[in-house]
């Protein structure tokens, strides 16, 4: 045998794909998820904050706000591309439908009926969808993006709270009826209410699923609920209550914690309805008359005018082009009518397909915390779509649904990635001791 025994490692190590490592009792988590992914998600949130809102303490030109939000989208795409240079994507029916939604958006915008701004909005929408494709590589059914979502929107609400402390008058102006707005960044009451409701619902579900402790949950839930109440946003409150009811209900048969929370929530709701009925009614009416309340604060008149407006066959099928979600200078405030106005019947069909696909997948998944979070997000977006626009363009609602899609993604393999097996070392033979022939047959008595 050769005397030089060397262990030679193979030079060509195969590329190990990204897999989720799961141990008993742990969540499936992506191996080595870069921190840049969380930053990219946060930049997408910044991009969808918008550029219109209340007057801020320090006046911010709209062009500057638009530059910041658009720059955030470009930076998010660059970060996502930097960590996914090999362009590995995960098949996603949600992002595929968003990609198809670009078709009517581009066709209608090319007519320039909404001006050159329509083409700019198409480019923004395309970059938004491309960033989601790049980030889909890390959609594996874990709670990673839920925590990114909560952290980012907590920072946004933190700026609202700071603005309220710095300048209460600017944070609750008379022009908005004394409702809370963003005094540092131009945010409207419905925006603040939406962000607060979403992170409250997700944090409650994490608490029910024992993925966070009570102290950490209270730090998020209590101030967020106070801000939500100060915005007097009825849609956000209803979306929170109904969404949480459906999400908790999906865990009712498999989680004792969910059953306890549901029982306490019902008890507290009954006590609040009996003891604070007049205060709750005043909060919902916001000082409006019953007639104005039933007409959805004038939205119904805009909707009737939009549906009665004459349109060509092309405009009916493909829409008028991406705009600012208004009609006749007034906000549409309905996702379905906004999609019909800008992307036509084709846009409405694709948006409906998005909701149906996500809802169908959520119903087919076995009960789990991830499924409950997805049900909450989907139901909230469906409820909010009646009085808010945003399901057919780059918006926070599309980010909420993207988070739901990441939660409903099938988990990857749950085994540790195998490494190349090292070659076995041969052991030199040990020479046997020679025994004399006369001693082989001897026996000791």
Tab-separated table of C-alpha atoms in Angstrom:
chain	number	residue	atom	x	y	z
A	1	UNK	CA	0.000	0.000	0.000
A	2	UNK	CA	0.981	3.580	-0.511
A	3	UNK	CA	2.294	5.336	2.541
A	4	UNK	CA	0.933	8.786	1.560
A	5	UNK	CA	-2.751	8.829	2.540
A	6	UNK	CA	-4.377	12.208	1.829
A	7	UNK	CA	-7.995	13.381	2.197
A	8	UNK	CA	-8.783	15.250	-1.004
A	9	UNK	CA	-11.949	17.414	-0.930
A	10	UNK	CA	-13.877	17.628	-4.179
A	11	UNK	CA	-13.208	20.815	-6.099
A	12	UNK	CA	-16.678	21.110	-7.689
A	13	UNK	CA	-19.165	21.511	-4.873
A	14	UNK	CA	-22.739	21.481	-6.189
A	15	UNK	CA	-24.844	24.569	-5.655
A	16	UNK	CA	-27.205	23.826	-2.775
A	17	UNK	CA	-30.641	25.352	-3.409
A	18	UNK	CA	-32.353	27.548	-0.874
A	19	UNK	CA	-34.407	25.343	1.428
A	20	UNK	CA	-36.257	25.851	4.628
A	21	UNK	CA	-34.752	24.107	7.600
A	22	UNK	CA	-37.422	22.826	9.945
A	23	UNK	CA	-36.855	21.182	13.285
A	24	UNK	CA	-39.583	19.746	15.485
A	25	UNK	CA	-41.679	22.574	16.919
A	26	UNK	CA	-40.070	25.304	14.790
A	27	UNK	CA	-41.329	27.384	11.878
A	28	UNK	CA	-40.026	26.686	8.403
A	29	UNK	CA	-37.504	29.439	7.804
A	30	UNK	CA	-35.430	30.136	4.723
A	31	UNK	CA	-31.780	29.309	5.086
A	32	UNK	CA	-29.706	32.472	5.028
A	33	UNK	CA	-32.452	34.984	4.074
A	34	UNK	CA	-30.496	38.184	3.432
A	35	UNK	CA	-31.277	41.246	5.503
A	36	UNK	CA	-31.542	43.140	2.240
A	37	UNK	CA	-34.819	41.327	1.592
A	38	UNK	CA	-36.363	42.993	4.648
A	39	UNK	CA	-34.991	46.377	3.577
A	40	UNK	CA	-36.426	45.885	0.094
A	41	UNK	CA	-39.832	45.096	1.586
A	42	UNK	CA	-39.649	48.236	3.712
A	43	UNK	CA	-38.796	50.321	0.649
A	44	UNK	CA	-41.839	48.914	-1.140
A	45	UNK	CA	-43.940	50.086	1.812
A	46	UNK	CA	-42.375	53.553	1.543
A	47	UNK	CA	-43.181	53.670	-2.159
A	48	UNK	CA	-46.859	52.935	-1.539
A	49	UNK	CA	-47.316	55.669	1.089
A	50	UNK	CA	-48.310	58.088	-1.663
A	51	UNK	CA	-47.563	61.760	-2.137
A	52	UNK	CA	-50.851	63.447	-1.182
A	53	UNK	CA	-52.260	64.124	2.238
A	54	UNK	CA	-52.551	66.742	4.932
A	55	UNK	CA	-50.294	69.747	5.445
A	56	UNK	CA	-47.162	68.753	7.341
A	57	UNK	CA	-45.339	70.653	10.071
A	58	UNK	CA	-42.438	71.221	7.694
A	59	UNK	CA	-43.946	71.853	4.238
A	60	UNK	CA	-42.847	69.126	1.847
A	61	UNK	CA	-43.200	69.866	-1.884
A	62	UNK	CA	-45.156	67.143	-3.653
A	63	UNK	CA	-42.341	66.766	-6.174
A	64	UNK	CA	-39.933	65.979	-3.332
A	65	UNK	CA	-42.300	63.405	-1.838
A	66	UNK	CA	-42.765	61.782	-5.253
A	67	UNK	CA	-38.995	61.707	-5.732
A	68	UNK	CA	-38.540	59.929	-2.387
A	69	UNK	CA	-41.293	57.373	-3.002
A	70	UNK	CA	-40.182	56.610	-6.562
A	71	UNK	CA	-36.552	56.451	-5.462
A	72	UNK	CA	-37.598	53.932	-2.791
A	73	UNK	CA	-39.109	51.697	-5.478
A	74	UNK	CA	-35.950	51.869	-7.607
A	75	UNK	CA	-33.821	51.089	-4.540
A	76	UNK	CA	-36.100	48.164	-3.621
A	77	UNK	CA	-35.738	46.701	-7.108
A	78	UNK	CA	-31.948	47.192	-7.027
A	79	UNK	CA	-31.669	45.479	-3.620
A	80	UNK	CA	-33.874	42.584	-4.691
A	81	UNK	CA	-31.828	42.170	-7.851
A	82	UNK	CA	-28.541	42.358	-5.947
A	83	UNK	CA	-29.502	39.448	-3.674
A	84	UNK	CA	-31.070	37.480	-6.528
A	85	UNK	CA	-28.612	37.930	-9.377
A	86	UNK	CA	-29.402	34.477	-10.744
A	87	UNK	CA	-33.042	35.595	-11.139
A	88	UNK	CA	-34.450	32.650	-9.216
A	89	UNK	CA	-38.168	33.112	-8.733
A	90	UNK	CA	-40.881	31.056	-7.122
A	91	UNK	CA	-43.969	30.256	-9.215
A	92	UNK	CA	-46.792	32.441	-7.922
A	93	UNK	CA	-50.292	32.681	-9.366
A	94	UNK	CA	-50.716	35.999	-7.525
A	95	UNK	CA	-47.732	37.725	-9.142
A	96	UNK	CA	-48.605	36.127	-12.489
A	97	UNK	CA	-52.069	37.722	-12.377
A	98	UNK	CA	-50.470	41.050	-11.475
A	99	UNK	CA	-48.225	40.670	-14.504
A	100	UNK	CA	-51.263	40.023	-16.689
A	101	UNK	CA	-52.883	43.123	-15.182
A	102	UNK	CA	-50.070	45.140	-16.753
A	103	UNK	CA	-51.474	44.319	-20.210
A	104	UNK	CA	-54.742	46.310	-20.020
A	105	UNK	CA	-52.914	48.994	-18.029
A	106	UNK	CA	-50.420	49.508	-20.857
A	107	UNK	CA	-52.963	49.192	-23.677
A	108	UNK	CA	-55.250	51.823	-22.180
A	109	UNK	CA	-52.419	54.125	-21.121
A	110	UNK	CA	-50.954	54.223	-24.634
A	111	UNK	CA	-53.997	56.244	-25.768
A	112	UNK	CA	-52.797	59.011	-23.420
A	113	UNK	CA	-56.343	59.907	-22.406
A	114	UNK	CA	-54.991	60.346	-18.883
A	115	UNK	CA	-51.846	62.115	-20.128
A	116	UNK	CA	-48.221	61.048	-20.016
A	117	UNK	CA	-48.600	60.388	-16.316
A	118	UNK	CA	-50.387	57.152	-17.239
A	119	UNK	CA	-47.234	55.793	-18.874
A	120	UNK	CA	-45.203	56.789	-15.819
A	121	UNK	CA	-47.669	54.932	-13.578
A	122	UNK	CA	-47.407	51.891	-15.862
A	123	UNK	CA	-43.621	51.919	-15.510
A	124	UNK	CA	-43.965	52.192	-11.732
A	125	UNK	CA	-46.448	49.319	-11.660
A	126	UNK	CA	-44.158	47.167	-13.819
A	127	UNK	CA	-41.160	47.847	-11.531
A	128	UNK	CA	-43.323	47.049	-8.502
A	129	UNK	CA	-44.361	43.690	-9.970
A	130	UNK	CA	-40.777	42.902	-11.034
A	131	UNK	CA	-39.586	43.493	-7.465
A	132	UNK	CA	-42.227	41.102	-6.149
A	133	UNK	CA	-41.037	38.459	-8.635
A	134	UNK	CA	-37.485	38.825	-7.342
A	135	UNK	CA	-38.581	38.616	-3.698
A	136	UNK	CA	-40.801	35.599	-4.363
A	137	UNK	CA	-37.679	33.434	-4.079
A	138	UNK	CA	-38.029	33.704	-0.284
A	139	UNK	CA	-41.778	33.062	-0.112
A	140	UNK	CA	-41.874	29.727	1.679
A	141	UNK	CA	-44.869	29.859	3.995
A	142	UNK	CA	-42.903	31.178	6.979
A	143	UNK	CA	-43.706	34.236	9.105
A	144	UNK	CA	-40.597	36.145	8.012
A	145	UNK	CA	-42.425	38.692	5.873
A	146	UNK	CA	-45.138	39.108	8.509
A	147	UNK	CA	-42.528	40.439	10.902
A	148	UNK	CA	-41.095	42.708	8.180
A	149	UNK	CA	-44.621	44.014	7.566
A	150	UNK	CA	-45.278	44.753	11.231
A	151	UNK	CA	-41.902	46.418	11.807
A	152	UNK	CA	-42.145	48.673	8.761
A	153	UNK	CA	-45.674	49.879	9.387
A	154	UNK	CA	-44.856	50.349	13.075
A	155	UNK	CA	-42.157	52.800	12.008
A	156	UNK	CA	-44.687	54.615	9.800
A	157	UNK	CA	-47.166	54.854	12.676
A	158	UNK	CA	-44.316	55.993	14.904
A	159	UNK	CA	-43.868	59.072	12.702
A	160	UNK	CA	-47.605	59.741	13.050
A	161	UNK	CA	-47.358	59.547	16.857
A	162	UNK	CA	-44.331	61.847	16.889
A	163	UNK	CA	-46.175	64.347	14.716
A	164	UNK	CA	-49.121	64.241	17.112
A	165	UNK	CA	-46.833	65.048	20.037
A	166	UNK	CA	-44.881	67.754	18.201
A	167	UNK	CA	-47.886	69.558	16.694
A	168	UNK	CA	-51.341	68.378	17.804
A	169	UNK	CA	-53.007	71.090	15.738
A	170	UNK	CA	-51.341	69.982	12.502
A	171	UNK	CA	-51.966	66.316	13.314
A	172	UNK	CA	-55.715	66.843	13.839
A	173	UNK	CA	-56.677	69.704	11.505
A	174	UNK	CA	-60.195	71.086	11.148
A	175	UNK	CA	-60.168	70.458	7.406
A	176	UNK	CA	-60.318	66.724	8.182
A	177	UNK	CA	-62.923	67.163	10.901
A	178	UNK	CA	-60.394	66.724	13.696
A	179	UNK	CA	-59.346	63.277	12.470
A	180	UNK	CA	-55.721	62.176	12.874
A	181	UNK	CA	-53.409	62.773	9.892
A	182	UNK	CA	-49.679	62.584	9.294
A	183	UNK	CA	-47.992	65.777	10.468
A	184	UNK	CA	-44.455	64.707	9.507
A	185	UNK	CA	-45.289	62.777	6.320
A	186	UNK	CA	-48.463	63.547	4.327
A	187	UNK	CA	-50.780	60.706	5.360
A	188	UNK	CA	-54.582	60.769	5.299
A	189	UNK	CA	-56.805	59.324	8.069
A	190	UNK	CA	-57.822	56.272	5.963
A	191	UNK	CA	-54.155	55.451	5.355
A	192	UNK	CA	-53.269	55.618	9.042
A	193	UNK	CA	-56.342	53.595	9.944
A	194	UNK	CA	-55.446	50.940	7.395
A	195	UNK	CA	-51.851	50.564	8.601
A	196	UNK	CA	-52.926	50.428	12.248
A	197	UNK	CA	-55.660	47.861	11.613
A	198	UNK	CA	-53.374	45.560	9.628
A	199	UNK	CA	-50.547	45.421	12.161
A	200	UNK	CA	-53.022	45.069	15.050
A	201	UNK	CA	-54.613	42.062	13.369
A	202	UNK	CA	-51.298	40.411	12.520
A	203	UNK	CA	-49.891	40.997	16.010
A	204	UNK	CA	-53.016	39.559	17.652
A	205	UNK	CA	-52.682	36.449	15.516
A	206	UNK	CA	-49.003	36.095	16.422
A	207	UNK	CA	-49.993	36.374	20.080
A	208	UNK	CA	-52.723	33.751	19.715
A	209	UNK	CA	-50.260	31.490	17.911
A	210	UNK	CA	-47.699	32.016	20.697
A	211	UNK	CA	-45.125	33.478	18.329
A	212	UNK	CA	-44.694	36.599	20.438
A	213	UNK	CA	-45.061	37.476	24.106
A	214	UNK	CA	-47.739	39.660	25.645
A	215	UNK	CA	-45.437	42.579	26.419
A	216	UNK	CA	-44.140	42.818	22.854
A	217	UNK	CA	-47.665	42.482	21.476
A	218	UNK	CA	-48.978	45.226	23.780
A	219	UNK	CA	-46.257	47.610	22.590
A	220	UNK	CA	-47.671	47.285	19.064
A	221	UNK	CA	-51.398	46.788	19.688
A	222	UNK	CA	-52.190	49.472	22.300
A	223	UNK	CA	-50.692	52.559	20.589
A	224	UNK	CA	-51.846	51.357	17.168
A	225	UNK	CA	-55.427	50.987	18.431
A	226	UNK	CA	-55.310	54.489	19.924
A	227	UNK	CA	-54.167	55.901	16.570
A	228	UNK	CA	-56.861	53.896	14.761
A	229	UNK	CA	-59.544	55.303	17.072
A	230	UNK	CA	-58.277	58.848	16.512
A	231	UNK	CA	-58.574	58.495	12.731
A	232	UNK	CA	-62.305	57.626	12.966
A	233	UNK	CA	-61.808	55.270	10.009
A	234	UNK	CA	-64.892	53.062	9.909
A	235	UNK	CA	-63.679	50.848	7.067
A	236	UNK	CA	-60.454	50.001	8.894
A	237	UNK	CA	-62.304	49.207	12.119
A	238	UNK	CA	-64.832	46.964	10.372
A	239	UNK	CA	-62.065	45.277	8.384
A	240	UNK	CA	-60.131	44.614	11.579
A	241	UNK	CA	-63.109	43.135	13.428
A	242	UNK	CA	-64.430	41.010	10.557
A	243	UNK	CA	-60.973	39.934	9.394
A	244	UNK	CA	-59.926	38.860	12.886
A	245	UNK	CA	-63.217	37.032	13.371
A	246	UNK	CA	-62.665	34.989	10.214
A	247	UNK	CA	-58.983	34.384	11.007
A	248	UNK	CA	-59.623	33.301	14.599
A	249	UNK	CA	-62.508	31.190	13.377
A	250	UNK	CA	-60.136	29.285	11.086
A	251	UNK	CA	-58.144	28.278	14.207
A	252	UNK	CA	-61.172	27.607	16.408
A	253	UNK	CA	-61.122	23.815	16.133
A	254	UNK	CA	-57.353	23.365	16.459
A	255	UNK	CA	-56.235	26.012	18.959
A	256	UNK	CA	-57.366	26.360	22.560
A	257	UNK	CA	-55.763	29.815	22.678
A	258	UNK	CA	-57.917	30.887	19.718
A	259	UNK	CA	-61.056	29.664	21.490
A	260	UNK	CA	-60.149	31.552	24.674
A	261	UNK	CA	-59.398	34.725	22.737
A	262	UNK	CA	-62.673	34.444	20.831
A	263	UNK	CA	-64.633	33.991	24.050
A	264	UNK	CA	-62.996	37.026	25.696
A	265	UNK	CA	-63.459	39.097	22.536
A	266	UNK	CA	-67.186	38.285	22.414
A	267	UNK	CA	-67.569	39.123	26.106
A	268	UNK	CA	-65.746	42.447	25.759
A	269	UNK	CA	-67.731	43.255	22.619
A	270	UNK	CA	-71.043	42.686	24.362
A	271	UNK	CA	-69.989	44.816	27.352
A	272	UNK	CA	-68.808	47.613	25.046
A	273	UNK	CA	-71.994	47.474	22.966
A	274	UNK	CA	-74.188	47.735	26.078
A	275	UNK	CA	-72.165	50.199	28.134
A	276	UNK	CA	-70.803	52.460	25.387
A	277	UNK	CA	-73.506	52.279	22.723
A	278	UNK	CA	-73.920	56.053	22.433
A	279	UNK	CA	-70.161	56.659	22.269
A	280	UNK	CA	-69.726	54.002	19.589
A	281	UNK	CA	-72.574	55.465	17.559
A	282	UNK	CA	-71.054	58.949	17.791
A	283	UNK	CA	-67.665	57.554	16.735
A	284	UNK	CA	-69.135	55.876	13.661
A	285	UNK	CA	-71.272	58.844	12.606
A	286	UNK	CA	-68.378	61.333	13.008
A	287	UNK	CA	-70.880	64.157	13.346
A	288	UNK	CA	-72.522	63.376	9.992
A	289	UNK	CA	-76.225	63.192	9.318
A	290	UNK	CA	-77.897	59.827	8.846
A	291	UNK	CA	-78.523	60.578	5.156
A	292	UNK	CA	-74.900	61.534	4.517
A	293	UNK	CA	-73.772	58.406	6.352
A	294	UNK	CA	-75.988	56.096	4.285
A	295	UNK	CA	-74.699	57.664	1.044
A	296	UNK	CA	-71.153	56.700	2.116
A	297	UNK	CA	-70.119	60.354	2.557
A	298	UNK	CA	-71.001	61.221	-1.029
A	299	UNK	CA	-69.184	58.314	-2.680
A	300	UNK	CA	-72.386	56.924	-4.172
A	301	UNK	CA	-72.886	60.045	-6.315
A	302	UNK	CA	-69.416	59.686	-7.825
A	303	UNK	CA	-70.017	55.975	-8.487
A	304	UNK	CA	-73.324	56.652	-10.242
A	305	UNK	CA	-71.742	59.322	-12.429
A	306	UNK	CA	-68.848	57.023	-13.346
A	307	UNK	CA	-71.133	54.174	-14.377
A	308	UNK	CA	-73.403	56.516	-16.372
A	309	UNK	CA	-70.550	58.103	-18.345
A	310	UNK	CA	-70.480	57.104	-22.054
A	311	UNK	CA	-67.608	54.828	-23.112
A	312	UNK	CA	-66.408	53.223	-26.305
A	313	UNK	CA	-66.043	49.456	-26.595
A	314	UNK	CA	-62.279	49.796	-26.180
A	315	UNK	CA	-62.694	51.940	-23.064
A	316	UNK	CA	-65.169	49.453	-21.619
A	317	UNK	CA	-62.815	46.531	-22.119
A	318	UNK	CA	-59.391	48.149	-21.460
A	319	UNK	CA	-60.263	51.326	-19.538
A	320	UNK	CA	-59.042	54.902	-19.734
A	321	UNK	CA	-55.469	54.359	-18.547
A	322	UNK	CA	-53.823	54.510	-15.127
A	323	UNK	CA	-54.669	57.722	-13.315
A	324	UNK	CA	-55.015	59.131	-9.821
A	325	UNK	CA	-58.112	57.027	-9.000
A	326	UNK	CA	-60.499	59.968	-9.457
A	327	UNK	CA	-63.453	60.774	-11.692
A	328	UNK	CA	-64.513	64.315	-12.450
A	329	UNK	CA	-61.980	65.608	-9.958
A	330	UNK	CA	-63.451	63.545	-7.103
A	331	UNK	CA	-61.930	60.379	-5.617
A	332	UNK	CA	-63.552	57.133	-6.713
A	333	UNK	CA	-62.849	55.343	-3.425
A	334	UNK	CA	-63.791	51.905	-4.726
A	335	UNK	CA	-61.230	49.402	-5.995
A	336	UNK	CA	-63.609	47.704	-8.413
A	337	UNK	CA	-64.898	50.893	-10.028
A	338	UNK	CA	-61.386	52.332	-10.126
A	339	UNK	CA	-60.215	49.204	-11.954
A	340	UNK	CA	-63.158	49.468	-14.348
A	341	UNK	CA	-62.412	53.134	-15.025
A	342	UNK	CA	-58.677	52.667	-15.612
A	343	UNK	CA	-58.285	49.049	-16.822
A	344	UNK	CA	-61.782	48.195	-18.002
A	345	UNK	CA	-63.635	44.934	-17.645
A	346	UNK	CA	-60.388	43.040	-18.182
A	347	UNK	CA	-58.913	44.716	-15.119
A	348	UNK	CA	-61.981	43.902	-13.026
A	349	UNK	CA	-61.809	40.240	-14.107
A	350	UNK	CA	-58.108	39.980	-13.225
A	351	UNK	CA	-58.602	41.641	-9.817
A	352	UNK	CA	-61.463	39.253	-9.110
A	353	UNK	CA	-59.190	36.385	-10.165
A	354	UNK	CA	-56.541	37.526	-7.682
A	355	UNK	CA	-59.029	37.539	-4.802
A	356	UNK	CA	-60.597	34.213	-5.798
A	357	UNK	CA	-57.252	32.444	-6.246
A	358	UNK	CA	-55.867	33.617	-2.906
A	359	UNK	CA	-59.142	32.912	-1.131
A	360	UNK	CA	-59.435	29.459	-2.691
A	361	UNK	CA	-55.884	28.506	-1.764
A	362	UNK	CA	-56.441	29.737	1.800
A	363	UNK	CA	-59.545	27.569	2.140
A	364	UNK	CA	-57.696	24.505	0.856
A	365	UNK	CA	-54.765	24.855	3.258
A	366	UNK	CA	-54.901	22.958	6.574
A	367	UNK	CA	-55.465	25.102	9.706
A	368	UNK	CA	-52.317	26.961	10.725
A	369	UNK	CA	-51.186	30.360	11.945
A	370	UNK	CA	-49.925	31.239	8.466
A	371	UNK	CA	-53.311	30.409	6.968
A	372	UNK	CA	-55.068	32.524	9.609
A	373	UNK	CA	-52.845	35.530	8.834
A	374	UNK	CA	-53.533	35.119	5.107
A	375	UNK	CA	-57.303	34.902	5.714
A	376	UNK	CA	-57.159	38.094	7.777
A	377	UNK	CA	-55.257	39.986	5.062
A	378	UNK	CA	-57.470	38.771	2.218
A	379	UNK	CA	-60.723	39.499	4.052
A	380	UNK	CA	-59.482	42.936	5.137
A	381	UNK	CA	-58.553	43.886	1.568
A	382	UNK	CA	-61.910	42.659	0.229
A	383	UNK	CA	-63.828	44.695	2.833
A	384	UNK	CA	-61.697	47.799	2.257
A	385	UNK	CA	-62.063	47.501	-1.528
A	386	UNK	CA	-65.666	48.745	-1.228
A	387	UNK	CA	-64.664	52.203	0.030
A	388	UNK	CA	-60.974	52.397	-0.904
A	389	UNK	CA	-59.110	52.130	-4.226
A	390	UNK	CA	-55.851	50.272	-4.770
A	391	UNK	CA	-56.375	46.639	-5.778
A	392	UNK	CA	-55.400	47.291	-9.408
A	393	UNK	CA	-52.249	49.391	-9.008
A	394	UNK	CA	-49.129	49.560	-6.838
A	395	UNK	CA	-50.581	50.167	-3.378
A	396	UNK	CA	-50.462	48.939	0.226
A	397	UNK	CA	-53.362	46.606	-0.557
A	398	UNK	CA	-51.286	44.766	-3.152
A	399	UNK	CA	-48.507	44.464	-0.572
A	400	UNK	CA	-50.989	42.994	1.940
A	401	UNK	CA	-52.081	40.458	-0.662
A	402	UNK	CA	-48.443	39.735	-1.568
A	403	UNK	CA	-47.841	38.958	2.106
A	404	UNK	CA	-50.846	36.626	2.029
A	405	UNK	CA	-49.406	34.917	-1.070
A	406	UNK	CA	-46.071	34.404	0.716
A	407	UNK	CA	-47.883	32.824	3.670
A	408	UNK	CA	-49.881	30.488	1.433
A	409	UNK	CA	-46.822	29.330	-0.527
A	410	UNK	CA	-46.120	25.647	-0.070
A	411	UNK	CA	-43.171	25.087	2.311
A	412	UNK	CA	-39.957	23.856	0.770
A	413	UNK	CA	-38.215	20.664	1.800
A	414	UNK	CA	-37.862	20.346	5.554
A	415	UNK	CA	-34.598	18.497	5.632
A	416	UNK	CA	-31.131	19.840	6.053
A	417	UNK	CA	-29.360	20.217	2.704
A	418	UNK	CA	-27.018	17.282	2.245
A	419	UNK	CA	-23.331	17.937	1.763
A	420	UNK	CA	-20.992	15.928	-0.492
A	421	UNK	CA	-19.910	12.761	1.241
A	422	UNK	CA	-16.194	12.648	1.979
A	423	UNK	CA	-14.269	9.683	0.565
A	424	UNK	CA	-13.581	6.931	3.045
A	425	UNK	CA	-10.056	6.549	4.334
A	426	UNK	CA	-8.592	3.083	3.968
A	427	UNK	CA	-6.951	1.623	7.085
A	428	UNK	CA	-3.595	-0.121	6.651
A	429	UNK	CA	-3.689	-3.815	7.485
A	430	UNK	CA	-2.244	-4.776	10.873
A	431	UNK	CA	0.354	-7.596	10.491
A	432	UNK	CA	-0.661	-10.761	12.319
A	433	UNK	CA	1.782	-12.201	14.867
A	434	UNK	CA	3.275	-15.498	13.776
A	435	UNK	CA	2.509	-18.322	16.218
A	436	UNK	CA	4.957	-21.326	16.310
A	437	UNK	CA	3.505	-24.577	15.024
A	438	UNK	CA	4.278	-26.424	18.293
A	439	UNK	CA	2.185	-23.843	20.241
A	440	UNK	CA	-0.919	-23.857	17.965
A	441	UNK	CA	-2.348	-27.086	19.266
A	442	UNK	CA	-1.192	-26.727	22.889
A	443	UNK	CA	-3.800	-26.446	25.612
A	444	UNK	CA	-3.348	-25.120	29.082
A	445	UNK	CA	-4.926	-27.377	31.726
